[in-house]
C-alpha cells in the first residue's frame, strides 16, 4: 500500500515539475520582453505568453490531478504538515485550488493584457501621457476584479489578490501593519527635517561613467554572494529578478551616469532576490520545497542586502576605497562619514524605488489605499492621477508635477500586479527581524562586513530561510527564525539606532 502512495506521490510531483517548466518558459519570455525584445514584438509576445498560460492551466485543471492530490492529502505522507511530503502536498493543493477556480479564458486574457499593458505603460511613461495608458489600466482592473470574484474572498476583493502573493495574509492584517508604522514614520521624518542636519548628497550626483558603474556593481553583487556562473545582470526600464530555472537566475538594473545610487542600490537589492533564488534547493526545483515562501519573504532578502547591509557604515568601510579607485574623479576626496551620511539621506521624495528607508513605507501606503479603492470601485481610473497626488501631499507633503514622477512611475499595475505592493512593507519588517536575529546569533556582523566577509550571513540565511522553501508559511518562518511574530518593532528600532546618531536625534 505504502509503495502505491509513494508511486502516486512521485507521479504527482513529476506532473507539478512539468507544469512549472511551462511557467518557467513564460518567465524567460517575460525577461526577454523587458530586456531585449523590440517594441513591435509585443503583440506576438502577448499571444505566446497567453498560449503558455493556457497550456499550464489546462494541466492544472485535469480532474485526475485534483483526485490524486486529494488521495495524497488523506495518506500517511501528509500526516506531518512540515515534513517534506506533508508540506509539498499541502502547497500543491493550495496552488491547484486557486487555479481550478479561474476560467481558462480569464487566464489567457490576463496573460495577454499583462504584456500589452506593460507595453502601453512604457510608452505612456516615456511621453508623460496618462491618457494613453488609461484604457489598458481600466481593462486590467476589470480583469483583476473578475479574478477576485472567481477565486472568492471573505471580506473584500483585495483579499483574493493579496493571497496570490502573500498567502495566509489578509487585507486587514496589512492595513494594521501600515497603520502601526504610519505615525512613528511620519514623526521620524519630521524630527529629521527639524534636526537641521543634512548630508551633502551632491557627492552621489557627480560623474559616474556607466561602464565603471557596471563593473563596480557586478563586483559588489559577486562579493555578497550572487553567483554569476548561475546568473546574469542586464539592463531594463524597471529592475526585477527572475529565475527561469535552477542555475539560471537573471537580475536587471538601469544606470544613471550622474547618480550612483540608482544602479548601486538597485543591484544590491536584486542580487538579494537572486541569492534567495540561488539558495533554493535545486533537487526540489519546480516543487514547493524549491520555491520561495511568499513575496514578502522574497523582499525581505532583497531589502536586507540593500539596506541592512548595503547602507551600513561597515559595508562602506570595505567598499568605499574600492569605489574611490573605480571613480577617482568623483570619490577620491569623499570621506567614509560623508559617504555614509549621504546614502542615508532621509527626506520625502516622489520616486518609490529611490526612497530612503524611512519614507519608503509611506509610498506603499499610498499605493495600497489607491489599489483597494480601484478594485472596490470607489475610485475610477480617470480620477487616479488626482487621487495619487493628493495622497502624496497628505503622507509625504510633496506633490508630483508630472505623471512620470507620479502615477506612471511603477510597472506593477500595468501587468496586473495588484495586491503586490504591501509585500514590500512586509519585506522591510521581516528583513529587520531576520537581521537582528542573525546579528544576535552570529555576532559582530559589522566587523565581518568591514573585512568584506559576507559568507557567514549568507549561509545563515541559506540555512534558516532559503533551503526551507515553502515548508513553513511566512508567519511560521518569522516566528521560527526570530522567536517572535512579525512586528514593526525591529524596523523602528533599526531606524532609530541608525539615524539617531546621524541626525543628532534625542
Ligand atoms: Zn524587490
XYZ file of C-alpha atoms and ligand atoms in Angstrom:
507
model
C 0.000 0.000 0.000
C 2.661 2.488 1.001
C 4.503 1.690 -2.216
C 1.392 2.716 -4.112
C 1.207 6.000 -2.242
C 4.904 6.674 -2.850
C 4.457 5.962 -6.543
C 1.446 8.266 -6.682
C 3.404 10.996 -4.880
C 6.247 10.715 -7.418
C 3.787 10.850 -10.276
C 2.107 13.997 -8.930
C 5.479 15.654 -8.326
C 6.589 14.885 -11.873
C 3.385 16.476 -13.127
C 3.924 19.586 -10.976
C 7.502 19.919 -12.212
C 6.291 19.679 -15.801
C 3.764 22.462 -15.256
C 6.391 24.610 -13.589
C 8.547 24.192 -16.706
C 5.790 25.778 -18.740
C 5.734 28.654 -16.222
C 9.495 28.962 -16.434
C 9.360 29.264 -20.234
C 6.864 32.058 -19.712
C 9.257 33.676 -17.263
C 12.059 33.546 -19.809
C 9.832 35.188 -22.422
C 8.964 37.913 -19.910
C 12.653 38.510 -19.201
C 13.288 38.786 -22.930
C 10.344 41.155 -23.317
C 11.764 43.522 -20.715
C 15.392 43.436 -21.786
C 15.780 42.524 -25.454
C 12.532 42.455 -27.420
C 11.905 45.255 -29.944
C 8.698 47.179 -29.119
C 6.905 45.912 -32.219
C 7.167 42.367 -30.883
C 4.618 42.991 -28.121
C 1.506 41.708 -29.935
C 3.051 38.390 -30.866
C 4.677 38.022 -27.448
C 1.277 38.559 -25.809
C -0.083 35.604 -27.820
C 2.902 33.392 -26.943
C 2.514 34.104 -23.247
C -1.267 33.617 -23.364
C -0.753 30.216 -25.029
C 1.727 29.066 -22.395
C -0.535 30.282 -19.569
C -3.389 28.375 -21.155
C -1.360 25.160 -21.510
C -0.258 25.347 -17.879
C -3.819 25.990 -16.768
C -5.071 23.029 -18.808
C -2.634 20.756 -16.988
C -3.507 22.091 -13.552
C -7.199 21.550 -14.170
C -7.110 17.963 -15.436
C -9.508 16.278 -12.976
C -7.111 13.407 -12.390
C -4.581 15.705 -10.703
C -7.107 17.056 -8.194
C -8.207 13.494 -7.363
C -4.637 12.317 -6.914
C -3.777 15.233 -4.649
C -6.917 14.610 -2.585
C -5.861 10.988 -2.181
C -2.369 12.027 -1.103
C -3.791 14.553 1.360
C -5.564 11.674 3.102
C -2.499 9.449 3.090
C 0.247 8.902 5.641
C 2.533 11.168 3.590
C 0.510 14.216 4.619
C 0.329 13.379 8.327
C 3.199 15.663 9.355
C 2.411 19.090 7.862
C 6.036 20.260 7.931
C 7.652 17.091 6.619
C 8.949 17.179 3.021
C 5.960 15.280 1.692
C 3.413 16.946 4.002
C 4.491 20.458 3.022
C 4.663 19.541 -0.669
C 1.180 18.058 -0.740
C -0.328 20.952 1.199
C 1.251 23.618 -1.004
C 0.431 21.845 -4.271
C -3.198 21.644 -3.188
C -3.118 25.349 -2.404
C -1.800 26.140 -5.885
C -4.314 23.854 -7.506
C -7.280 25.230 -5.533
C -6.638 28.685 -6.926
C -6.009 27.516 -10.496
C -9.168 25.464 -10.818
C -11.336 28.405 -9.810
C -10.089 30.537 -12.700
C -11.789 30.172 -16.087
C -9.252 29.475 -18.822
C -10.495 32.429 -20.870
C -9.612 34.738 -17.955
C -6.156 33.182 -17.517
C -5.395 33.786 -21.191
C -6.775 37.316 -21.162
C -4.780 38.237 -18.070
C -1.558 36.929 -19.602
C -2.182 38.826 -22.842
C -3.238 42.028 -21.063
C -0.087 41.934 -18.902
C 2.206 42.082 -21.941
C 0.145 44.686 -23.804
C -0.431 46.734 -20.651
C 3.253 46.873 -19.889
C 3.968 47.925 -23.434
C 1.367 50.730 -23.193
C 2.753 51.799 -19.807
C 6.302 52.042 -21.139
C 5.178 54.361 -23.965
C 2.920 56.403 -21.695
C 5.707 56.818 -19.136
C 8.172 57.904 -21.814
C 5.714 60.525 -23.127
C 4.333 61.503 -19.715
C 0.864 60.749 -21.074
C -1.519 59.137 -18.592
C -4.456 59.259 -21.014
C -2.596 56.875 -23.349
C -2.353 54.315 -20.523
C -5.852 54.759 -19.096
C -7.705 52.223 -21.304
C -5.145 49.456 -20.621
C -5.309 50.074 -16.893
C -9.114 50.161 -16.871
C -9.143 46.817 -18.690
C -6.639 45.342 -16.230
C -8.631 46.491 -13.198
C -11.713 44.892 -14.694
C -9.866 41.588 -15.301
C -8.438 41.596 -11.771
C -11.925 42.147 -10.374
C -13.065 39.111 -12.340
C -10.121 37.174 -10.930
C -11.033 38.154 -7.357
C -14.654 37.129 -7.917
C -13.609 33.784 -9.399
C -11.196 32.997 -6.568
C -13.563 34.217 -3.853
C -12.885 36.160 -0.662
C -14.294 36.651 2.784
C -14.059 40.420 3.349
C -13.059 42.301 0.217
C -11.861 41.523 -3.340
C -8.359 42.676 -2.389
C -8.030 39.602 -0.137
C -8.253 37.313 -3.141
C -5.447 39.114 -4.988
C -3.160 39.604 -1.981
C -3.386 35.886 -1.285
C -1.615 35.107 -4.555
C 1.498 36.994 -3.395
C 1.298 36.673 0.379
C -0.575 33.509 1.303
C -2.447 33.498 4.600
C -2.254 37.293 4.986
C -5.435 39.366 4.867
C -6.095 42.925 3.754
C -6.894 43.881 7.340
C -3.524 42.427 8.514
C -1.794 44.688 6.010
C -3.917 47.691 6.986
C -2.954 47.105 10.643
C 0.751 46.891 9.850
C 0.681 50.079 7.783
C -1.349 51.879 10.433
C 1.155 50.868 13.127
C 4.024 52.236 11.033
C 2.444 55.444 9.821
C 2.648 57.722 12.854
C 6.138 56.672 14.033
C 7.478 57.097 10.482
C 5.812 60.460 9.861
C 7.134 61.652 13.235
C 10.635 60.409 12.481
C 10.666 62.212 9.116
C 9.581 65.418 10.893
C 12.252 65.055 13.607
C 14.899 64.514 10.972
C 13.843 67.525 8.949
C 13.785 69.697 12.095
C 17.226 68.470 13.151
C 18.832 70.941 10.787
C 21.400 68.302 9.794
C 21.633 67.458 6.111
C 24.131 65.285 4.314
C 25.847 66.579 1.185
C 24.146 64.348 -1.383
C 25.851 66.132 -4.290
C 28.742 63.672 -3.881
C 26.430 60.951 -5.231
C 25.453 63.081 -8.218
C 28.848 63.543 -9.775
C 30.243 61.887 -12.860
C 29.899 58.091 -12.672
C 30.589 56.586 -16.120
C 28.200 53.722 -16.850
C 30.955 51.237 -17.778
C 32.694 51.785 -14.446
C 29.378 51.546 -12.603
C 28.607 48.246 -14.271
C 31.992 46.816 -13.360
C 31.616 48.027 -9.770
C 28.086 46.739 -9.172
C 28.974 43.349 -10.681
C 31.878 43.059 -8.299
C 29.743 44.109 -5.313
C 26.971 41.647 -6.231
C 29.533 38.843 -6.597
C 31.175 39.672 -3.272
C 27.922 39.491 -1.318
C 27.305 36.124 -2.952
C 25.386 36.416 -6.230
C 26.825 33.647 -8.387
C 27.443 34.827 -11.957
C 28.109 31.269 -13.125
C 24.430 30.696 -12.404
C 23.158 34.199 -13.107
C 23.244 37.294 -15.321
C 22.898 41.053 -14.994
C 21.214 43.053 -17.778
C 19.641 46.453 -18.396
C 15.916 47.187 -18.221
C 13.419 50.018 -17.585
C 12.028 48.733 -14.289
C 14.527 46.467 -12.495
C 13.476 42.949 -11.476
C 14.864 39.494 -10.779
C 13.627 36.328 -12.423
C 14.708 32.757 -12.196
C 13.692 30.606 -15.139
C 15.309 27.553 -13.594
C 17.982 26.231 -11.259
C 21.317 27.543 -12.477
C 19.672 30.405 -14.349
C 18.849 33.485 -12.281
C 18.644 36.848 -14.028
C 18.818 40.239 -12.376
C 18.394 43.578 -14.120
C 19.134 47.234 -13.450
C 19.252 50.693 -15.019
C 22.090 53.214 -14.954
C 22.250 56.966 -14.494
C 25.703 58.383 -15.296
C 25.056 61.291 -12.916
C 23.637 59.385 -9.958
C 25.398 56.478 -8.288
C 22.508 55.201 -6.140
C 20.184 54.012 -8.867
C 22.228 51.077 -10.154
C 24.262 50.567 -6.982
C 21.429 50.004 -4.521
C 19.216 48.603 -7.269
C 21.733 45.836 -7.948
C 22.324 45.079 -4.247
C 18.538 44.756 -3.980
C 18.098 42.473 -6.995
C 21.176 40.452 -6.022
C 19.448 39.875 -2.666
C 16.497 38.384 -4.542
C 18.930 36.412 -6.670
C 20.823 34.996 -3.672
C 17.495 33.687 -2.354
C 16.682 32.047 -5.701
C 20.178 30.597 -5.977
C 19.888 29.309 -2.419
C 16.737 27.277 -3.108
C 17.117 23.507 -3.312
C 17.861 22.514 -6.920
C 16.642 18.941 -6.276
C 13.209 20.444 -5.488
C 13.090 22.837 -8.464
C 9.515 23.388 -9.605
C 8.153 21.974 -6.342
C 7.120 23.806 -3.151
C 10.295 22.922 -1.230
C 12.314 24.527 -4.024
C 10.161 27.673 -4.137
C 10.142 30.975 -2.250
C 7.688 31.248 0.638
C 5.988 34.475 -0.391
C 6.819 37.800 -1.970
C 7.145 39.371 1.485
C 9.857 36.868 2.405
C 11.458 37.347 -1.029
C 11.506 41.090 -0.465
C 12.982 40.618 2.999
C 16.057 39.137 1.358
C 16.482 41.965 -1.156
C 15.850 44.712 1.399
C 18.204 43.047 3.873
C 21.135 43.154 1.439
C 20.218 46.568 0.067
C 19.582 48.391 3.346
C 20.651 46.491 6.444
C 23.945 45.508 4.792
C 24.361 47.883 1.828
C 23.572 51.101 3.680
C 25.651 50.225 6.743
C 28.837 52.039 7.663
C 30.766 48.780 7.908
C 29.862 47.770 4.357
C 31.329 51.033 3.054
C 34.365 50.782 5.266
C 35.212 47.878 2.999
C 33.771 49.100 -0.309
C 34.454 52.858 -0.358
C 38.198 52.536 -1.066
C 37.310 50.201 -3.961
C 34.695 52.655 -5.241
C 37.191 55.511 -4.979
C 39.625 53.563 -7.176
C 36.852 52.917 -9.696
C 35.635 56.556 -9.708
C 38.772 58.541 -8.793
C 37.465 61.885 -10.093
C 34.230 61.681 -8.136
C 35.010 59.847 -4.902
C 38.708 60.252 -4.118
C 38.040 63.276 -1.854
C 34.974 61.781 -0.127
C 35.301 60.586 3.482
C 33.587 57.468 4.819
C 31.475 59.579 7.198
C 30.278 61.872 4.417
C 29.503 58.967 2.091
C 27.668 57.025 4.796
C 25.591 60.084 5.706
C 24.788 60.801 2.027
C 23.470 57.289 1.330
C 21.267 57.617 4.412
C 19.712 60.897 3.426
C 16.114 60.895 4.670
C 13.625 63.203 3.032
C 10.244 62.907 1.335
C 10.693 62.195 -2.369
C 8.475 61.250 -5.276
C 10.024 58.022 -6.581
C 9.448 54.891 -4.507
C 12.419 52.854 -5.703
C 14.797 55.670 -4.773
C 13.147 56.404 -1.417
C 15.063 56.169 1.855
C 14.327 53.507 4.467
C 12.008 55.765 6.496
C 9.751 57.252 3.836
C 9.654 54.074 1.720
C 6.706 52.558 3.564
C 4.670 55.742 3.119
C 4.950 55.206 -0.655
C 3.485 51.745 -0.107
C 0.634 53.147 1.976
C -0.350 55.415 -0.953
C -0.450 52.516 -3.410
C -2.257 50.170 -1.009
C -5.062 52.668 -0.430
C -5.381 53.501 -4.117
C -5.456 49.959 -5.457
C -8.048 48.941 -2.896
C -10.224 51.871 -3.933
C -9.788 50.988 -7.628
C -10.766 47.387 -7.007
C -13.733 48.253 -4.803
C -14.975 50.681 -7.447
C -14.636 53.671 -5.112
C -12.115 55.296 -7.447
C -12.244 55.460 -11.248
C -9.106 55.062 -13.333
C -9.708 58.551 -14.774
C -9.541 60.047 -11.265
C -6.449 58.065 -10.275
C -3.757 60.714 -11.026
C -5.545 63.335 -8.908
C -6.050 60.891 -6.043
C -2.380 59.880 -6.282
C -1.201 63.473 -5.985
C -3.480 64.162 -3.026
C -2.159 61.173 -1.107
C 1.449 62.223 -1.751
C 0.550 65.620 -0.358
C -1.109 64.022 2.659
C 1.527 61.433 3.620
C 4.750 62.883 2.238
C 3.982 66.581 1.993
C 5.019 66.823 -1.655
C 3.186 66.703 -4.977
C 4.304 65.318 -8.342
C 4.186 67.742 -11.259
C 4.350 65.062 -13.976
C 2.698 61.670 -14.435
C 6.103 60.047 -14.866
C 7.204 61.032 -11.372
C 3.694 60.285 -10.097
C 1.162 57.677 -11.071
C 3.151 56.294 -14.038
C 6.355 55.513 -12.127
C 5.713 51.848 -11.297
C 5.279 48.947 -13.703
C 3.082 46.837 -11.380
C -0.461 47.834 -12.220
C 0.234 47.698 -15.968
C 0.942 43.972 -15.796
C -1.718 43.057 -13.283
C 0.383 43.023 -10.121
C -2.391 44.417 -7.944
C -2.176 43.470 -4.276
C 1.603 43.174 -4.622
C 2.797 46.468 -3.085
C 2.143 45.568 0.584
C 4.651 42.729 0.264
C 7.390 45.395 0.087
C 6.495 46.655 3.543
C 6.144 43.129 4.901
C 9.602 42.527 3.424
C 11.040 45.543 5.255
C 9.627 44.261 8.526
C 10.853 40.694 8.011
C 14.295 41.976 6.924
C 14.817 43.881 10.173
C 13.646 40.921 12.251
C 15.876 38.442 10.394
C 18.875 40.744 10.529
C 18.533 41.310 14.272
C 18.297 37.532 14.781
C 21.366 36.924 12.590
C 23.322 39.574 14.453
C 22.415 38.034 17.800
C 23.373 34.537 16.663
C 26.429 35.249 14.549
C 27.691 38.272 16.486
C 29.759 41.145 15.156
C 28.317 41.212 11.657
C 29.626 44.754 11.279
C 33.173 43.634 11.865
C 32.733 40.894 9.282
C 31.343 43.344 6.699
C 34.218 45.750 7.335
C 36.575 42.891 6.383
C 34.496 42.051 3.303
C 33.137 38.838 4.820
C 29.552 38.254 3.775
C 29.545 34.474 3.653
C 28.561 33.867 7.301
C 25.395 35.962 6.935
C 24.602 34.453 3.521
C 24.981 30.908 4.824
C 22.869 31.688 7.866
C 20.088 32.975 5.581
C 20.516 29.904 3.405
C 20.142 27.512 6.340
C 17.299 29.299 8.072
C 15.291 30.533 5.096
C 16.384 29.614 1.570
C 16.728 25.867 1.903
C 13.386 25.530 3.716
C 11.460 26.531 0.587
C 7.742 26.566 1.389
C 7.938 24.190 4.336
C 6.536 26.944 6.583
C 4.225 29.878 5.999
C 5.739 33.367 6.179
C 4.415 33.851 9.708
C 5.667 30.466 10.895
C 9.073 31.155 9.376
C 9.313 34.568 11.073
C 8.374 33.004 14.390
C 10.892 30.236 13.923
C 13.811 32.408 12.829
C 13.300 35.395 15.122
C 11.443 33.801 18.035
C 8.565 36.298 17.727
C 5.692 37.013 15.379
C 6.075 39.691 12.690
C 6.109 43.136 14.287
C 7.057 46.727 13.364
C 9.435 46.956 16.344
C 12.683 45.650 14.808
C 12.319 48.029 11.850
C 11.564 51.046 14.051
C 14.445 50.129 16.379
C 16.823 49.734 13.447
C 15.849 53.142 12.024
C 16.217 54.933 15.375
C 19.535 53.239 16.165
C 20.998 54.097 12.823
C 19.548 57.540 12.136
C 19.652 58.883 15.698
C 23.410 59.498 15.733
C 23.477 60.710 12.107
C 20.832 63.370 12.664
C 21.533 64.055 16.359
C 18.094 62.867 17.474
C 17.243 62.559 21.151
Zn 12.335 43.605 -4.674
